[in-house]
mmCIF file of C-alpha atoms and ligand atoms in Angstrom:
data_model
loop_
_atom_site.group_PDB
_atom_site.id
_atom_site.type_symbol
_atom_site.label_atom_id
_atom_site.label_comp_id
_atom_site.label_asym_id
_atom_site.label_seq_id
_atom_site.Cartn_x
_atom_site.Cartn_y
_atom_site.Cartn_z
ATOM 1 C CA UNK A 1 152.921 32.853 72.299
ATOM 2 C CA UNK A 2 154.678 30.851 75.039
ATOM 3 C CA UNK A 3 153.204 30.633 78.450
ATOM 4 C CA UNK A 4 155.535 30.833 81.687
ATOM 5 C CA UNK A 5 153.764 29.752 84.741
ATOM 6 C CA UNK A 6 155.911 31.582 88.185
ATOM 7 C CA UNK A 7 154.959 28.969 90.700
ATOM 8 C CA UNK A 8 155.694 27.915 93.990
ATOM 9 C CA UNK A 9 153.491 25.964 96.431
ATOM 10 C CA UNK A 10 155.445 27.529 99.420
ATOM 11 C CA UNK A 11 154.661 31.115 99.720
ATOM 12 C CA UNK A 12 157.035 34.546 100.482
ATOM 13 C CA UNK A 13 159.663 32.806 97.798
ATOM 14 C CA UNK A 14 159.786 35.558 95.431
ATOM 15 C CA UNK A 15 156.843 34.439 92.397
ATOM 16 C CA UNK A 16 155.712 37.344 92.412
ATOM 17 C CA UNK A 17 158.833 39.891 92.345
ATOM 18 C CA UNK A 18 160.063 37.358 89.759
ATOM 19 C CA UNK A 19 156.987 37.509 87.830
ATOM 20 C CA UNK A 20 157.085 41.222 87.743
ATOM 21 C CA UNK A 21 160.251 41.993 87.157
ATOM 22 C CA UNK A 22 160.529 39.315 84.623
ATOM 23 C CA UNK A 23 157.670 40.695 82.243
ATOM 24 C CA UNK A 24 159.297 44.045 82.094
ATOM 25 C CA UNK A 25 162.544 42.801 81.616
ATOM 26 C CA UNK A 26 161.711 41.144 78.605
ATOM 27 C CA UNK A 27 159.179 43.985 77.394
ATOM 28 C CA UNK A 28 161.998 46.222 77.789
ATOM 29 C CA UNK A 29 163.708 43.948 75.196
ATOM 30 C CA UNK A 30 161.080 44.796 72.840
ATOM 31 C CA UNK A 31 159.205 41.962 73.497
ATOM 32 C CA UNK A 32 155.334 41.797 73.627
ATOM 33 C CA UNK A 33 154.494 40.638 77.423
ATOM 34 C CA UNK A 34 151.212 39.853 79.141
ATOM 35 C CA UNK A 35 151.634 39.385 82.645
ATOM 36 C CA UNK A 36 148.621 37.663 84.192
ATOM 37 C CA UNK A 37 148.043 37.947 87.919
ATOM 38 C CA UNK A 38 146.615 34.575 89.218
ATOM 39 C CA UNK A 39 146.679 35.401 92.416
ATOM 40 C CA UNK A 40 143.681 36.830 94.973
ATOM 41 C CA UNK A 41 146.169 39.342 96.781
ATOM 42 C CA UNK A 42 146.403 41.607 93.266
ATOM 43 C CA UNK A 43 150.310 41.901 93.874
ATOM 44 C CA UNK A 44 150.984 42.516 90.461
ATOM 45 C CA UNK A 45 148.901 45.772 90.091
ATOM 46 C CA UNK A 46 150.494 46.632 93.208
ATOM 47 C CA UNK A 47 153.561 46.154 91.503
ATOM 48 C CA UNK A 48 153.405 47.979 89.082
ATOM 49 C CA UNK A 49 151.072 50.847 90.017
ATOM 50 C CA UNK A 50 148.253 50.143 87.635
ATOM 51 C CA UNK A 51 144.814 50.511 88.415
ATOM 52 C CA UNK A 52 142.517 47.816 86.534
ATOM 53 C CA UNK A 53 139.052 47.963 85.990
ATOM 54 C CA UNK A 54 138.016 44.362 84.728
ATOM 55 C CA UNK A 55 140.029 41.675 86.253
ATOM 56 C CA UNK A 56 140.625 38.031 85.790
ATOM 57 C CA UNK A 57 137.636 37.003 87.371
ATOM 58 C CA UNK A 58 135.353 38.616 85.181
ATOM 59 C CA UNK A 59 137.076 36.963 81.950
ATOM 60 C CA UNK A 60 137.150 33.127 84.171
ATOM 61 C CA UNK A 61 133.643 33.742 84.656
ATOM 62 C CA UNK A 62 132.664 34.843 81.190
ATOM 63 C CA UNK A 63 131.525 38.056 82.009
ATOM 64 C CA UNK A 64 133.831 40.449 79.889
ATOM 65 C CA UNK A 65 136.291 39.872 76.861
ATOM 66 C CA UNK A 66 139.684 39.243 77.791
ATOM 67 C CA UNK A 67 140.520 41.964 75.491
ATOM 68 C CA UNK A 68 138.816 44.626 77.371
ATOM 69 C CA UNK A 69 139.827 43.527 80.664
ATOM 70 C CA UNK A 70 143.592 43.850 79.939
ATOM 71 C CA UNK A 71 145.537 47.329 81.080
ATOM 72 C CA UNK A 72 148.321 48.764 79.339
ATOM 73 C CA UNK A 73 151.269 48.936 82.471
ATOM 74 C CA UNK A 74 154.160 50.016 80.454
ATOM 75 C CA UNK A 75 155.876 50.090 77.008
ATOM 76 C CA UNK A 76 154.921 46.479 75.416
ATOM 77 C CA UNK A 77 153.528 45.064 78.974
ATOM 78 C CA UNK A 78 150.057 44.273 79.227
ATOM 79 C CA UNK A 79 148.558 43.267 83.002
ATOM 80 C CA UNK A 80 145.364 41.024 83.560
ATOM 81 C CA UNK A 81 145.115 42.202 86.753
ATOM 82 C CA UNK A 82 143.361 40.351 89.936
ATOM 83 C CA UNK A 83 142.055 40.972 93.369
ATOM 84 C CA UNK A 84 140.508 39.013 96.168
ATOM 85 C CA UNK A 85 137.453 38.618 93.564
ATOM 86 C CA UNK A 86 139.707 35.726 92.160
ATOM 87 C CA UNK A 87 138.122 33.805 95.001
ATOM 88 C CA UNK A 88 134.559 33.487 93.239
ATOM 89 C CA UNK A 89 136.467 32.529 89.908
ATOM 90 C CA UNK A 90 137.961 29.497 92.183
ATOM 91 C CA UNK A 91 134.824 28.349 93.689
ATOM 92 C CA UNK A 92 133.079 28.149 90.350
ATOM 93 C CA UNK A 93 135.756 26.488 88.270
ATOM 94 C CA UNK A 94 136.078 24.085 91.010
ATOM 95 C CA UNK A 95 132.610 22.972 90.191
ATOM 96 C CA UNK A 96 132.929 23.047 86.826
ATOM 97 C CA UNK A 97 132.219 19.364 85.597
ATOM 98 C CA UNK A 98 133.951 19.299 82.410
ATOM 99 C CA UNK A 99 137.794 20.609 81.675
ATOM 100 C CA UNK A 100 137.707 23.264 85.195
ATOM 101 C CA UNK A 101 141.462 22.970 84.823
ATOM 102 C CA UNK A 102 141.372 24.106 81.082
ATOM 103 C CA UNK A 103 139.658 27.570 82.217
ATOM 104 C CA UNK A 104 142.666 29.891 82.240
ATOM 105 C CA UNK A 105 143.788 27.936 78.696
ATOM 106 C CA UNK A 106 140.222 29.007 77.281
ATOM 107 C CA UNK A 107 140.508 32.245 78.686
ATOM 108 C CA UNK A 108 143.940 32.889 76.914
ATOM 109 C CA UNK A 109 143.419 31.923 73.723
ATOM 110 C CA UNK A 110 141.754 34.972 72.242
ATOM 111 C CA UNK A 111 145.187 36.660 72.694
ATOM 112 C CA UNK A 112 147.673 33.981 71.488
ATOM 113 C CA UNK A 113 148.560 36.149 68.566
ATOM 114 C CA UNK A 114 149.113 39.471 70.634
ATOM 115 C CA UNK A 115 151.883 38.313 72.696
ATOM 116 C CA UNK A 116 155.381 36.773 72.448
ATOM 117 C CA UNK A 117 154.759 36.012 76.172
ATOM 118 C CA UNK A 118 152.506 35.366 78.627
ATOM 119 C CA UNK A 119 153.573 35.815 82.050
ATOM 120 C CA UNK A 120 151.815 34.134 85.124
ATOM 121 C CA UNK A 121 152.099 35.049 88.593
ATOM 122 C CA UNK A 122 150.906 31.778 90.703
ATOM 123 C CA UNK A 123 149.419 32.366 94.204
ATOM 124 C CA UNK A 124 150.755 30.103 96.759
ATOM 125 C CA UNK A 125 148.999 26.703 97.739
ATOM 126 C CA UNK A 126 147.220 23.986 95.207
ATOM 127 C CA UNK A 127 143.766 25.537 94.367
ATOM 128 C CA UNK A 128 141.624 25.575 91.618
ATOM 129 C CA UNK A 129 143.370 28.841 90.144
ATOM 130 C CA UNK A 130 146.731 27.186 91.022
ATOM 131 C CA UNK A 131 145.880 24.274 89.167
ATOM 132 C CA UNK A 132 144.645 26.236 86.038
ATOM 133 C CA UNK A 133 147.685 28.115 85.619
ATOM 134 C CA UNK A 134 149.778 24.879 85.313
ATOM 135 C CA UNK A 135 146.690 23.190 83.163
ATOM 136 C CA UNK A 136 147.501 26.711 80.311
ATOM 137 C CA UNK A 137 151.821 26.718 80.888
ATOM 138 C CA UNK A 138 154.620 25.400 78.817
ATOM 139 C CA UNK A 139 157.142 25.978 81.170
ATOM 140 C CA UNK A 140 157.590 26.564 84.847
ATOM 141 C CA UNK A 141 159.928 29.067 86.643
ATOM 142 C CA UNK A 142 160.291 27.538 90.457
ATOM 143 C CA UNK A 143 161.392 30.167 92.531
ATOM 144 C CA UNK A 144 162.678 28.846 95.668
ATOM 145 C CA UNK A 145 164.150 30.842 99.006
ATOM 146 C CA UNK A 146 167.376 29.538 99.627
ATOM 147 C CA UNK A 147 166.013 28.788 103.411
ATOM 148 C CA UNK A 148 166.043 25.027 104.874
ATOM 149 C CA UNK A 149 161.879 25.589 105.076
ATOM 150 C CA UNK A 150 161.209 26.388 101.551
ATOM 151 C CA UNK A 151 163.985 23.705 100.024
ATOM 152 C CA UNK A 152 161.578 21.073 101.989
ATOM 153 C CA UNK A 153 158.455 22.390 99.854
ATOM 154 C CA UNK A 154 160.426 21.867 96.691
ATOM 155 C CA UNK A 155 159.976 18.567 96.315
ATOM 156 C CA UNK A 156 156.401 18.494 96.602
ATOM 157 C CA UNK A 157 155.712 20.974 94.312
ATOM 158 C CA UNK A 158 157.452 19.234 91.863
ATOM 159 C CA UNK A 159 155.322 16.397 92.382
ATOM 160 C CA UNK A 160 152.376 18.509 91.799
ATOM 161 C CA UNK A 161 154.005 19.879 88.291
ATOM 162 C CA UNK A 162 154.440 16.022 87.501
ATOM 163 C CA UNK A 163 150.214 15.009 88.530
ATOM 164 C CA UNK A 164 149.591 18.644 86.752
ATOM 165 C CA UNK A 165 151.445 17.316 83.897
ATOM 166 C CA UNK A 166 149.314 13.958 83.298
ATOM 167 C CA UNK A 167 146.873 16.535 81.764
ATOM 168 C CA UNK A 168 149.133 19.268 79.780
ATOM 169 C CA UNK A 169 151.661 17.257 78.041
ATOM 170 C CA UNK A 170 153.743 20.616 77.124
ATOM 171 C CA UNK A 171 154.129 21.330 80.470
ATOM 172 C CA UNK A 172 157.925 21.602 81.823
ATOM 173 C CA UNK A 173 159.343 22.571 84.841
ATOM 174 C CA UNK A 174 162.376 24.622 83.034
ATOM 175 C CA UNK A 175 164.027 26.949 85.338
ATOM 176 C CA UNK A 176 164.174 26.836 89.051
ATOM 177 C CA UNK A 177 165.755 30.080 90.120
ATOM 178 C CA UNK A 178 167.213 30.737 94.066
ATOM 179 C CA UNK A 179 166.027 33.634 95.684
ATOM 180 C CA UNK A 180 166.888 35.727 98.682
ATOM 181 C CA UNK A 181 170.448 34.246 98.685
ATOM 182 C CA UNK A 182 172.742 35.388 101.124
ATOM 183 C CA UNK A 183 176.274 34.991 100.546
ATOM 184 C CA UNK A 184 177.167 35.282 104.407
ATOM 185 C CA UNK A 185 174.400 32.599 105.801
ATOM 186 C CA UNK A 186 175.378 29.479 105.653
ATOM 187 C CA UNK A 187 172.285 28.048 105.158
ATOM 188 C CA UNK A 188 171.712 29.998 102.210
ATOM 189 C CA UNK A 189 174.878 28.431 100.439
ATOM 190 C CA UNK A 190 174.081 24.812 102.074
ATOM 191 C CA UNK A 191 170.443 25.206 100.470
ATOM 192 C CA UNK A 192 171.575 26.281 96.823
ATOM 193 C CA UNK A 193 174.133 23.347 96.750
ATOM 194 C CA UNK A 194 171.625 21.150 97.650
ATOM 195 C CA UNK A 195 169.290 22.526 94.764
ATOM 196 C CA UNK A 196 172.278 22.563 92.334
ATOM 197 C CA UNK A 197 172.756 18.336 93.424
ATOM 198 C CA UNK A 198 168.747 18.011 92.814
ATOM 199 C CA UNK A 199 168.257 20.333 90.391
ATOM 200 C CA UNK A 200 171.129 19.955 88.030
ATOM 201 C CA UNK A 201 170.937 22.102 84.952
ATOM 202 C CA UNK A 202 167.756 23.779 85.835
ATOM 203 C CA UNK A 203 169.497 26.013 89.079
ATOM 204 C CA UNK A 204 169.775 29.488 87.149
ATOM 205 C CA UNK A 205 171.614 32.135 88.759
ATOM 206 C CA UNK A 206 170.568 32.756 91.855
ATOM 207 C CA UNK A 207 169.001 36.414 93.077
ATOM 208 C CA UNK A 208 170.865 37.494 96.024
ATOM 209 C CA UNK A 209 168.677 39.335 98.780
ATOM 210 C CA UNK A 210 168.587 42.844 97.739
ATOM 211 C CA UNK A 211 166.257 45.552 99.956
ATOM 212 C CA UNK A 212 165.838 47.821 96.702
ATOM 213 C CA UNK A 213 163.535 44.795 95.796
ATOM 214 C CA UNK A 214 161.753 45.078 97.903
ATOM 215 C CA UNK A 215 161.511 49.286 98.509
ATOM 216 C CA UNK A 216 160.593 48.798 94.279
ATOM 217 C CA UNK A 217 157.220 47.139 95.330
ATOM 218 C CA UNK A 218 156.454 50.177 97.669
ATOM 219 C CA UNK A 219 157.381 52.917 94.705
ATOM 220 C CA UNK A 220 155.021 51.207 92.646
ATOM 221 C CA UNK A 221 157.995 50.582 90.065
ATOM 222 C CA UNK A 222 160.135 47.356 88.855
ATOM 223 C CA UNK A 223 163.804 47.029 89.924
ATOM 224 C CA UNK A 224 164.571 48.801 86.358
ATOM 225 C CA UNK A 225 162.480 51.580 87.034
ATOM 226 C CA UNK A 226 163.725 51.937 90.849
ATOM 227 C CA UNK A 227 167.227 51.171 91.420
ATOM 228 C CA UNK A 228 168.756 50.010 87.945
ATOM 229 C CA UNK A 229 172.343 50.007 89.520
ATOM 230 C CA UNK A 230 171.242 47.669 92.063
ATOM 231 C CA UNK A 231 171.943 43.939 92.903
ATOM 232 C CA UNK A 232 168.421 42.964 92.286
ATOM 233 C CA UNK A 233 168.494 44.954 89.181
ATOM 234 C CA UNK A 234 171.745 43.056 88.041
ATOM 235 C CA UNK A 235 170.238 39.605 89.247
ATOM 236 C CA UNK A 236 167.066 40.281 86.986
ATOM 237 C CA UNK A 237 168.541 41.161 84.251
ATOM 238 C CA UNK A 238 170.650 38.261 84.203
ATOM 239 C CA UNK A 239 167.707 36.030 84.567
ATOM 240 C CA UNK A 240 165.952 37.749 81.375
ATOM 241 C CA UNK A 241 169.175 37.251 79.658
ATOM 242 C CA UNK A 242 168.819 33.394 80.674
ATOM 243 C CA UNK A 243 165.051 33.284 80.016
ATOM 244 C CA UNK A 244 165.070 35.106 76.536
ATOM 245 C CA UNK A 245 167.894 32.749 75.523
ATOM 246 C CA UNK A 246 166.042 29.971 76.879
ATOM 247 C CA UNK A 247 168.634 27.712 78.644
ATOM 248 C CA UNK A 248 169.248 28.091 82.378
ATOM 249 C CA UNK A 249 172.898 29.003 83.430
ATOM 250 C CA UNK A 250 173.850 28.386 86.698
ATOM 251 C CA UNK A 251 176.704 30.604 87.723
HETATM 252 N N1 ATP B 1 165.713 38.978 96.503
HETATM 253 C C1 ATP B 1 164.975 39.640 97.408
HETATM 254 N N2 ATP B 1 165.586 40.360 98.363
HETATM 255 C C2 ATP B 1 164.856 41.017 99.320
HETATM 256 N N3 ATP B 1 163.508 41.040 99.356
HETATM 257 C C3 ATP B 1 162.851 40.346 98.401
HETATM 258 C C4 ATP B 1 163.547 39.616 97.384
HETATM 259 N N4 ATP B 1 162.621 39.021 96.580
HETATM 260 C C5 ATP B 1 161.415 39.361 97.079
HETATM 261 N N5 ATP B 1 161.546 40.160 98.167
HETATM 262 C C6 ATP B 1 160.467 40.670 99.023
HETATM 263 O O1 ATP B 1 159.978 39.549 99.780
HETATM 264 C C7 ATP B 1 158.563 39.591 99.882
HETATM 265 C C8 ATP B 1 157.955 38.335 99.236
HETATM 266 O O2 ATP B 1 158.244 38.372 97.833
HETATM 267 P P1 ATP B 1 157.118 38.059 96.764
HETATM 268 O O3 ATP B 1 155.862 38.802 97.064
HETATM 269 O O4 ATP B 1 157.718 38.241 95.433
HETATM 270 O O5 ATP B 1 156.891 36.503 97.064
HETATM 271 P P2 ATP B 1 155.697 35.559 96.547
HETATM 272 O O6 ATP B 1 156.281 34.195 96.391
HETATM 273 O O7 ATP B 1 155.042 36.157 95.388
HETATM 274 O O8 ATP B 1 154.706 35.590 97.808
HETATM 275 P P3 ATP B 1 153.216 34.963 97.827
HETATM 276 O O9 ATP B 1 153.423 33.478 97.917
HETATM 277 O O10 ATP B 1 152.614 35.554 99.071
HETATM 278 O O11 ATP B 1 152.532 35.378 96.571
HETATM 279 C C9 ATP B 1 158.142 40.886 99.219
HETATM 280 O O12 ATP B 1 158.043 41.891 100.207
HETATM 281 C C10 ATP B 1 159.279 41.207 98.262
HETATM 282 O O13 ATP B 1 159.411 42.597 98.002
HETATM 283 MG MG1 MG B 2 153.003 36.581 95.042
#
């Protein structure tokens, strides 16, 4: 089982359309997916239509098996759902004296063998929760708007993956993927030339801005479900293509 934290300190960047889109993506390949929402707004549900009984918080808090609290959302994809419960989960991991950042990793074991992947969908910000889901991840997906405001936060996130990283030694900032990129703005071009001169190898193909990406959320369906001629349908499945092979290729 590999674990992909989606994570972006800056928020509005696209974690969790990535995140969502992603995990079915794959499970479409056949794959086995868990996507995990770490997040107190319960976007993910959302997302994908699923109502969910037991949440996250129940399983950080040791009140119900992770097994019972995950919901079948499709063909091969599995959703730990949250809501704004998550919040309690925070508070008491945050006050946790021994390993608080190691609850999500605890929490996850049970279903290592169950899943090829584990997919997590990072609120925005640096708390507790945030914290955990880098303590548990391999790798790390970036997202990052292709907007002179969110290029700033880049760099500070990725000194949070680095202080994040002191404690999980397998943990890798792997892909950071451009969203909401505008071919006709200049600062959207500026920005993802400036990420490719930072960011090197990592840049993947970027996601262009794509309405049917956002009209998917409201339908309660993935791009693949929604519009699978689309732009953001095409950008997605390019990015599974670059995430199952497991290189980044900028383009
Ligand atoms: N490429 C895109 N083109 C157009 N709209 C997009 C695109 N990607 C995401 N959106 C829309 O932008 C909004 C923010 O996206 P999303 O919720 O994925 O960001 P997020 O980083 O998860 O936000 P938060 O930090 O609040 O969790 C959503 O309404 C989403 O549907
Ligand atoms: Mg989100």
């Amino acid at each position: 089982m590999r674990i992909t934290a989606v994570a972006m300190t800056k928020g509005g960047v696209g974690k969790t359309t990535t995140a969502v889109n992603l995990s079915h993506g794959l499970a479409r390949r056949g794959q086995r997916v868990l996507l995990v929402d770490a997040d107190t707004q319960g976007q993910c549900a959302k997302a994908l239509g699923v109502a969910a009984e037991v949440t996250l918080t129940e399983v950080l808090l040791g009140e119900a098996n992770i097994l019972d609290a995950v919901t079948r959302a499709r063909d091969q994809l599995d959703l730990l759902a949250s809501d704004h419960h998550l919040t309690r989960a925070a508070l008491a991991i945050a006050r946790r004296e021994t390993a608080g950042h190691l609850a999500l990793a605890e929490a996850l074991a049970p279903v290592a063998d169950r899943y090829d992947h584990v997919i997590i969908d990072a609120s925005p910000g640096v708390d507790a929760i945030a914290v955990n889901v880098l303590g548990c991840a391999n790798d790390v997906i970036a997202p990052v708007a292709l907007t002179p405001a969110a290029l700033a936060g880049v760099f500070d996130f990725v000194r949070h993956v680095e202080r994040v990283g002191k404690h999980n030694c397998d943990l890798r900032l792997r892909y950071v993927l451009p969203t909401f990129l505008d071919l006709r703005a200049h600062q959207s071009t500026d920005a993802l030339q400036q990420l490719r001169e930072n960011f090197a190898e990592l840049v993947c193909r970027p996601i262009r801005i794509n309405v049917d990406l956002a009209a998917a959320f409201g339908w309660r369906q993935t791009i693949f479900e929604h519009a699978p001629s689309s732009r953001g349908a095409e950008d997605y499945e390019a990015f599974v293509t670059q995430f199952a092979a497991g290189v980044p290729v900028s383009a």
